[in-house]
Amino acid sequence: MRRLFYIGAVACLAGSLALVLAWRYGETILPFAVTSAIPDPQDGKVAGGVYGNAYFDLSYPLPQGFGEGLAGPDPSDSGYYVLGNFIPQAAPTATILMAAQDMFFAGPHRDVAAVTKDFRESMSQVEAMSIDREPSEVRIGNRAAWRVDFSGVGLYRAMIVTEIRCHLVSVTLTTRSSDERDALVQSLDRLTAAKRATPVCIRDYAAGEQVVRKVQPAPEVSSSPTPIPVRIIIGTDGTVKHVHVIRATELQRRGIGDALRQWTFKPHVIAGRTVEAETGLAFGRGTSRVSGGL
Amino acid sequence: MAKRRFAYTCSLASTATILLASVAVSTFAPAQTRGPTDPGVRGGAAGAGGVYPGLTEAEGAFFEVAKDVFQEVDGVADGLGPRFNLDSCVGCHTQPAIGGTAPAVNPQVDVATLRGARNVVPSFITRNGAVREARFVRNRDGSPDGGVHALFVITGRDDAAGCNIRQPDFAGELSRNNVVFRIPTPTFGLGLVESTTDRALETSLAANGDQKRALGISGRFNRSGNDGTIQRFGWKAQNKSLLMFSGEAYNVEIGVTNDLFPNEREGDPSCATNTHPESPTPLESEGGPSPSAGFQADIALFAAFMRLLAPPTPAGATPAAAASATNSTASATTTDAAASSSVLPAAAGTTSTAATTSSTTSTTATVDRGRQVFTNIGCSACHTRQLTSGKATVAALSEKAFQPYSDFAVHDMGDRLADGVSQGGAGGREFRTAPLWGVGQRIFFLHDGRTTDLGEAIAQHASRGSEANQVVQNYNALSGTDRQAVLNFLRSL
């Protein structure tokens, strides 16, 4: 009788844990991902006044008086994420927009400096916009980044970009004065990111001879008129350890997960050691159209 | 007694002081503290509804026939019903002129009981509200629906003997929070939109991609499941072409089956008594001013009407100037300058020449400023000002710059605007960037006509999940003067 009670209790606990994980991580990892606690870029959240993002290993204590604004849209089919939107809780005088662009789906490779310079050119074309500070390399929270300041119609803005895990992570600040802008830029000194080891990110790893076994997904995936971007993590044994379907319908997610779980790769080797690798690939008829800038 | 009188006097004086102070504050307070006000529907002549300039004589004649057919009122023998939302195209598309959008007085109220029909007007249809169609989000079993459920039936009409079907249970569906609405989209200038190449749209979307991404905006095109090309018509860009748009609306809104949609949506044989398609391609022509038009199906004529309809004319610009913008930037600037010499009726209201000149100058300045602010804060990242049409068979439409203020991409508009309806690649929260040309003369805004106030329409762009959140935050951070300038600019379009 007692044994039956223990078995029931254990089963109940296990079930609860599964439910919590399913609620927390959704279909991205259950049942596709082999490892249940692998985060994705959009999984960041604010707790105790600090924005944390496990995927980017990023932590940003929000400036005094700031809190979460309205959540942004779901990840786009060009691999663009709105990570967070932070605003003063008292009055709408400033905003901090944190975003990320997956570089695997951002067209031809551009480094952070090139992206910032292109952005500066783009903003200089905007009506009534002034460039207040030319693109320059800065250090934010001990990380190399690029910064450009611009203003117009009474709004003072700055964009700071850095690269983490083959994503361009950007912070766009909008304020009503240049002093406020500088203060918000300074708040980024408290940001920390990417201190722990992460998989090596490699563009087009799933397109070349590294693929040992490939299984085509179901027709509802390949016939999609819009591209479906996917990030995968390949384990040291060459199997797919994690699948992150960035944007798709539920049916397409299932089809892609079912197929990719059967793919195998040559393990990636660095200095004689096999390491985990992270790469991107796209499904659907519109895959050639996957592109995006910052 | 004296004490009471003193108290009474004091009380009166205090009340008067408070009232005077309130009036003074509301009158003299800076615009920043008063907040902006939508100037309202721009008065004066309708800046739309005419034929595209520069057509050949044959094209012009074709347009006139098509325009007449667009205005025809259908009875049951013509194909109306069995279920329908209105009995003509023009009934929905009439503000500020034929081809436009929902008018001030909703014709759906009267058509409900026309010719003996016994329809109950649903609660969401009012005489002074927008023309609306209704969609149910889910079926009873919880599966996605999303389809249009026509408001009315022909039951009881004197031209529908024997038909005895009922209207949907709108009250019940409303109580289940299962009904969403759409209002008619204006059709001005759509020939230019149709003839714009996919490459031009893709280039335009990518051109300000950096600005978009600094604002939290992405956007994508709703592509045809048939050939993968960009769809561009309808609130969710769900229709590929003007012909498709016409064919679908003819069957869904009016109930007339046609060559593209040849089957009745309501199959009750006592009501669906006509042969199908009810509006076929004629094999004989009755002649008329355009011999070729006589051989066209109604849907082809509707499409032609929209294709050859001139774009809206901004206030202060002449129709020719608005429609004949060329590829050069200088010319586009000229058109904008003309547009910005607008007069906003609510802002003017003076009579002397000097005062009028002053008012116009002031209005010009505020509209110019509004355009700058609109662009600067990021509205134009999606409401893209200018596109250029491709090579078109109608020479007048060929390779012309035009100002739709849309990228024709669909964007996530968040929970507040979400309707839960997926159409093609557009999900339940996604909508095509509504073209803003002609917005100065529209009455109802947003896909369901939920507001008549431009400021409220802007506010509705922000909610959880919306790509527009940062831009709306930028708008809210502006001075009151600049927010007013944005509204004035929009009412000049």
PDB file of N, CA, C and O in Angstrom, chain A residues 81-118:
ATOM      1  N   TYR A  81      14.327  39.340 -33.649  1.00  0.00           N
ATOM      2  CA  TYR A  81      13.646  39.228 -32.352  1.00  0.00           C
ATOM      3  C   TYR A  81      13.573  40.592 -31.669  1.00  0.00           C
ATOM      4  O   TYR A  81      14.569  41.318 -31.650  1.00  0.00           O
ATOM      5  N   VAL A  82      12.438  40.905 -31.114  1.00  0.00           N
ATOM      6  CA  VAL A  82      12.392  42.002 -30.138  1.00  0.00           C
ATOM      7  C   VAL A  82      12.553  41.337 -28.778  1.00  0.00           C
ATOM      8  O   VAL A  82      11.674  40.617 -28.310  1.00  0.00           O
ATOM      9  N   LEU A  83      13.716  41.559 -28.165  1.00  0.00           N
ATOM     10  CA  LEU A  83      14.018  40.862 -26.908  1.00  0.00           C
ATOM     11  C   LEU A  83      13.327  41.516 -25.721  1.00  0.00           C
ATOM     12  O   LEU A  83      12.874  40.849 -24.797  1.00  0.00           O
ATOM     13  N   GLY A  84      13.275  42.844 -25.756  1.00  0.00           N
ATOM     14  CA  GLY A  84      12.650  43.538 -24.640  1.00  0.00           C
ATOM     15  C   GLY A  84      12.437  45.002 -24.948  1.00  0.00           C
ATOM     16  O   GLY A  84      13.112  45.585 -25.800  1.00  0.00           O
ATOM     17  N   ASN A  85      11.479  45.563 -24.251  1.00  0.00           N
ATOM     18  CA  ASN A  85      11.142  46.975 -24.426  1.00  0.00           C
ATOM     19  C   ASN A  85      10.959  47.532 -23.019  1.00  0.00           C
ATOM     20  O   ASN A  85      10.084  47.088 -22.284  1.00  0.00           O
ATOM     21  N   PHE A  86      11.810  48.466 -22.663  1.00  0.00           N
ATOM     22  CA  PHE A  86      11.817  48.953 -21.281  1.00  0.00           C
ATOM     23  C   PHE A  86      11.533  50.444 -21.261  1.00  0.00           C
ATOM     24  O   PHE A  86      12.123  51.212 -22.042  1.00  0.00           O
ATOM     25  N   ILE A  87      10.657  50.847 -20.369  1.00  0.00           N
ATOM     26  CA  ILE A  87      10.230  52.251 -20.318  1.00  0.00           C
ATOM     27  C   ILE A  87      10.174  52.736 -18.873  1.00  0.00           C
ATOM     28  O   ILE A  87      10.011  51.927 -17.958  1.00  0.00           O
ATOM     29  N   PRO A  88      10.277  54.063 -18.693  1.00  0.00           N
ATOM     30  CA  PRO A  88      10.090  54.593 -17.335  1.00  0.00           C
ATOM     31  C   PRO A  88       8.653  54.327 -16.898  1.00  0.00           C
ATOM     32  O   PRO A  88       7.732  54.466 -17.703  1.00  0.00           O
ATOM     33  N   GLN A  89       8.488  53.930 -15.676  1.00  0.00           N
ATOM     34  CA  GLN A  89       7.142  53.593 -15.216  1.00  0.00           C
ATOM     35  C   GLN A  89       6.316  54.848 -14.926  1.00  0.00           C
ATOM     36  O   GLN A  89       5.086  54.795 -14.884  1.00  0.00           O
ATOM     37  N   ALA A  90       6.983  55.984 -14.771  1.00  0.00           N
ATOM     38  CA  ALA A  90       6.254  57.206 -14.406  1.00  0.00           C
ATOM     39  C   ALA A  90       5.642  57.898 -15.619  1.00  0.00           C
ATOM     40  O   ALA A  90       4.464  58.245 -15.616  1.00  0.00           O
ATOM     41  N   ALA A  91       6.413  58.125 -16.652  1.00  0.00           N
ATOM     42  CA  ALA A  91       5.925  58.864 -17.828  1.00  0.00           C
ATOM     43  C   ALA A  91       6.665  58.371 -19.064  1.00  0.00           C
ATOM     44  O   ALA A  91       7.803  57.917 -18.968  1.00  0.00           O
ATOM     45  N   PRO A  92       6.021  58.463 -20.232  1.00  0.00           N
ATOM     46  CA  PRO A  92       6.627  57.904 -21.454  1.00  0.00           C
ATOM     47  C   PRO A  92       7.700  58.818 -22.044  1.00  0.00           C
ATOM     48  O   PRO A  92       7.571  59.302 -23.168  1.00  0.00           O
ATOM     49  N   THR A  93       8.752  59.054 -21.293  1.00  0.00           N
ATOM     50  CA  THR A  93       9.766  60.002 -21.750  1.00  0.00           C
ATOM     51  C   THR A  93      10.955  59.334 -22.419  1.00  0.00           C
ATOM     52  O   THR A  93      11.801  60.018 -22.992  1.00  0.00           O
ATOM     53  N   ALA A  94      11.070  58.050 -22.326  1.00  0.00           N
ATOM     54  CA  ALA A  94      12.227  57.361 -22.905  1.00  0.00           C
ATOM     55  C   ALA A  94      11.874  55.906 -23.152  1.00  0.00           C
ATOM     56  O   ALA A  94      10.926  55.377 -22.557  1.00  0.00           O
ATOM     57  N   THR A  95      12.633  55.269 -24.036  1.00  0.00           N
ATOM     58  CA  THR A  95      12.454  53.833 -24.255  1.00  0.00           C
ATOM     59  C   THR A  95      13.807  53.177 -24.491  1.00  0.00           C
ATOM     60  O   THR A  95      14.729  53.802 -25.011  1.00  0.00           O
ATOM     61  N   ILE A  96      13.878  51.930 -24.114  1.00  0.00           N
ATOM     62  CA  ILE A  96      15.046  51.102 -24.401  1.00  0.00           C
ATOM     63  C   ILE A  96      14.519  49.882 -25.149  1.00  0.00           C
ATOM     64  O   ILE A  96      13.727  49.116 -24.598  1.00  0.00           O
ATOM     65  N   LEU A  97      14.921  49.739 -26.390  1.00  0.00           N
ATOM     66  CA  LEU A  97      14.463  48.605 -27.190  1.00  0.00           C
ATOM     67  C   LEU A  97      15.644  47.676 -27.431  1.00  0.00           C
ATOM     68  O   LEU A  97      16.647  48.077 -28.010  1.00  0.00           O
ATOM     69  N   MET A  98      15.530  46.456 -26.970  1.00  0.00           N
ATOM     70  CA  MET A  98      16.595  45.480 -27.166  1.00  0.00           C
ATOM     71  C   MET A  98      16.127  44.474 -28.213  1.00  0.00           C
ATOM     72  O   MET A  98      15.024  43.937 -28.106  1.00  0.00           O
ATOM     73  N   ALA A  99      16.935  44.272 -29.230  1.00  0.00           N
ATOM     74  CA  ALA A  99      16.534  43.397 -30.330  1.00  0.00           C
ATOM     75  C   ALA A  99      17.716  42.541 -30.769  1.00  0.00           C
ATOM     76  O   ALA A  99      18.867  42.805 -30.397  1.00  0.00           O
ATOM     77  N   ALA A 100      17.424  41.521 -31.535  1.00  0.00           N
ATOM     78  CA  ALA A 100      18.498  40.672 -32.061  1.00  0.00           C
ATOM     79  C   ALA A 100      18.141  40.235 -33.475  1.00  0.00           C
ATOM     80  O   ALA A 100      16.978  39.958 -33.773  1.00  0.00           O
ATOM     81  N   GLN A 101      19.140  40.216 -34.323  1.00  0.00           N
ATOM     82  CA  GLN A 101      18.973  39.714 -35.680  1.00  0.00           C
ATOM     83  C   GLN A 101      19.874  38.504 -35.855  1.00  0.00           C
ATOM     84  O   GLN A 101      21.097  38.593 -35.685  1.00  0.00           O
ATOM     85  N   ASP A 102      19.253  37.374 -36.173  1.00  0.00           N
ATOM     86  CA  ASP A 102      20.024  36.167 -36.431  1.00  0.00           C
ATOM     87  C   ASP A 102      20.828  36.380 -37.712  1.00  0.00           C
ATOM     88  O   ASP A 102      20.265  36.591 -38.782  1.00  0.00           O
ATOM     89  N   MET A 103      22.144  36.316 -37.600  1.00  0.00           N
ATOM     90  CA  MET A 103      22.986  36.614 -38.762  1.00  0.00           C
ATOM     91  C   MET A 103      22.944  35.507 -39.812  1.00  0.00           C
ATOM     92  O   MET A 103      23.369  35.715 -40.946  1.00  0.00           O
ATOM     93  N   PHE A 104      22.441  34.340 -39.447  1.00  0.00           N
ATOM     94  CA  PHE A 104      22.304  33.280 -40.446  1.00  0.00           C
ATOM     95  C   PHE A 104      21.222  33.624 -41.465  1.00  0.00           C
ATOM     96  O   PHE A 104      21.182  33.067 -42.556  1.00  0.00           O
ATOM     97  N   PHE A 105      20.335  34.522 -41.093  1.00  0.00           N
ATOM     98  CA  PHE A 105      19.214  34.862 -41.982  1.00  0.00           C
ATOM     99  C   PHE A 105      19.228  36.333 -42.352  1.00  0.00           C
ATOM    100  O   PHE A 105      18.199  36.908 -42.681  1.00  0.00           O
ATOM    101  N   ALA A 106      20.386  36.940 -42.273  1.00  0.00           N
ATOM    102  CA  ALA A 106      20.483  38.392 -42.481  1.00  0.00           C
ATOM    103  C   ALA A 106      21.179  38.741 -43.790  1.00  0.00           C
ATOM    104  O   ALA A 106      21.813  39.786 -43.900  1.00  0.00           O
ATOM    105  N   GLY A 107      21.044  37.881 -44.773  1.00  0.00           N
ATOM    106  CA  GLY A 107      21.687  38.176 -46.044  1.00  0.00           C
ATOM    107  C   GLY A 107      23.190  38.012 -45.945  1.00  0.00           C
ATOM    108  O   GLY A 107      23.700  37.341 -45.043  1.00  0.00           O
ATOM    109  N   PRO A 108      23.925  38.633 -46.874  1.00  0.00           N
ATOM    110  CA  PRO A 108      25.377  38.504 -46.856  1.00  0.00           C
ATOM    111  C   PRO A 108      25.944  38.973 -45.519  1.00  0.00           C
ATOM    112  O   PRO A 108      25.431  39.911 -44.915  1.00  0.00           O
ATOM    113  N   HIS A 109      27.015  38.311 -45.099  1.00  0.00           N
ATOM    114  CA  HIS A 109      27.571  38.632 -43.786  1.00  0.00           C
ATOM    115  C   HIS A 109      28.069  40.074 -43.730  1.00  0.00           C
ATOM    116  O   HIS A 109      28.756  40.548 -44.628  1.00  0.00           O
ATOM    117  N   ARG A 110      27.719  40.768 -42.676  1.00  0.00           N
ATOM    118  CA  ARG A 110      28.271  42.092 -42.377  1.00  0.00           C
ATOM    119  C   ARG A 110      28.678  42.075 -40.918  1.00  0.00           C
ATOM    120  O   ARG A 110      27.917  41.586 -40.073  1.00  0.00           O
ATOM    121  N   ASP A 111      29.856  42.611 -40.640  1.00  0.00           N
ATOM    122  CA  ASP A 111      30.232  42.650 -39.234  1.00  0.00           C
ATOM    123  C   ASP A 111      29.554  43.830 -38.546  1.00  0.00           C
ATOM    124  O   ASP A 111      28.869  44.641 -39.184  1.00  0.00           O
ATOM    125  N   VAL A 112      29.742  43.914 -37.234  1.00  0.00           N
ATOM    126  CA  VAL A 112      29.028  44.916 -36.450  1.00  0.00           C
ATOM    127  C   VAL A 112      29.363  46.333 -36.934  1.00  0.00           C
ATOM    128  O   VAL A 112      28.486  47.193 -37.043  1.00  0.00           O
ATOM    129  N   ALA A 113      30.620  46.554 -37.261  1.00  0.00           N
ATOM    130  CA  ALA A 113      31.024  47.885 -37.724  1.00  0.00           C
ATOM    131  C   ALA A 113      30.310  48.243 -39.028  1.00  0.00           C
ATOM    132  O   ALA A 113      29.776  49.354 -39.181  1.00  0.00           O
ATOM    133  N   ALA A 114      30.267  47.289 -39.941  1.00  0.00           N
ATOM    134  CA  ALA A 114      29.627  47.554 -41.234  1.00  0.00           C
ATOM    135  C   ALA A 114      28.130  47.797 -41.056  1.00  0.00           C
ATOM    136  O   ALA A 114      27.549  48.692 -41.684  1.00  0.00           O
ATOM    137  N   VAL A 115      27.535  47.016 -40.179  1.00  0.00           N
ATOM    138  CA  VAL A 115      26.100  47.178 -39.921  1.00  0.00           C
ATOM    139  C   VAL A 115      25.821  48.567 -39.349  1.00  0.00           C
ATOM    140  O   VAL A 115      24.880  49.256 -39.763  1.00  0.00           O
ATOM    141  N   THR A 116      26.653  48.979 -38.419  1.00  0.00           N
ATOM    142  CA  THR A 116      26.430  50.285 -37.788  1.00  0.00           C
ATOM    143  C   THR A 116      26.622  51.415 -38.796  1.00  0.00           C
ATOM    144  O   THR A 116      25.869  52.396 -38.805  1.00  0.00           O
ATOM    145  N   LYS A 117      27.612  51.258 -39.646  1.00  0.00           N
ATOM    146  CA  LYS A 117      27.833  52.294 -40.659  1.00  0.00           C
ATOM    147  C   LYS A 117      26.686  52.329 -41.675  1.00  0.00           C
ATOM    148  O   LYS A 117      26.248  53.402 -42.094  1.00  0.00           O
ATOM    149  N   ASP A 118      26.207  51.170 -42.057  1.00  0.00           N
ATOM    150  CA  ASP A 118      25.045  51.131 -42.961  1.00  0.00           C
ATOM    151  C   ASP A 118      23.826  51.780 -42.296  1.00  0.00           C
ATOM    152  O   ASP A 118      23.063  52.512 -42.936  1.00  0.00           O
TER     153      ASP A 118
END
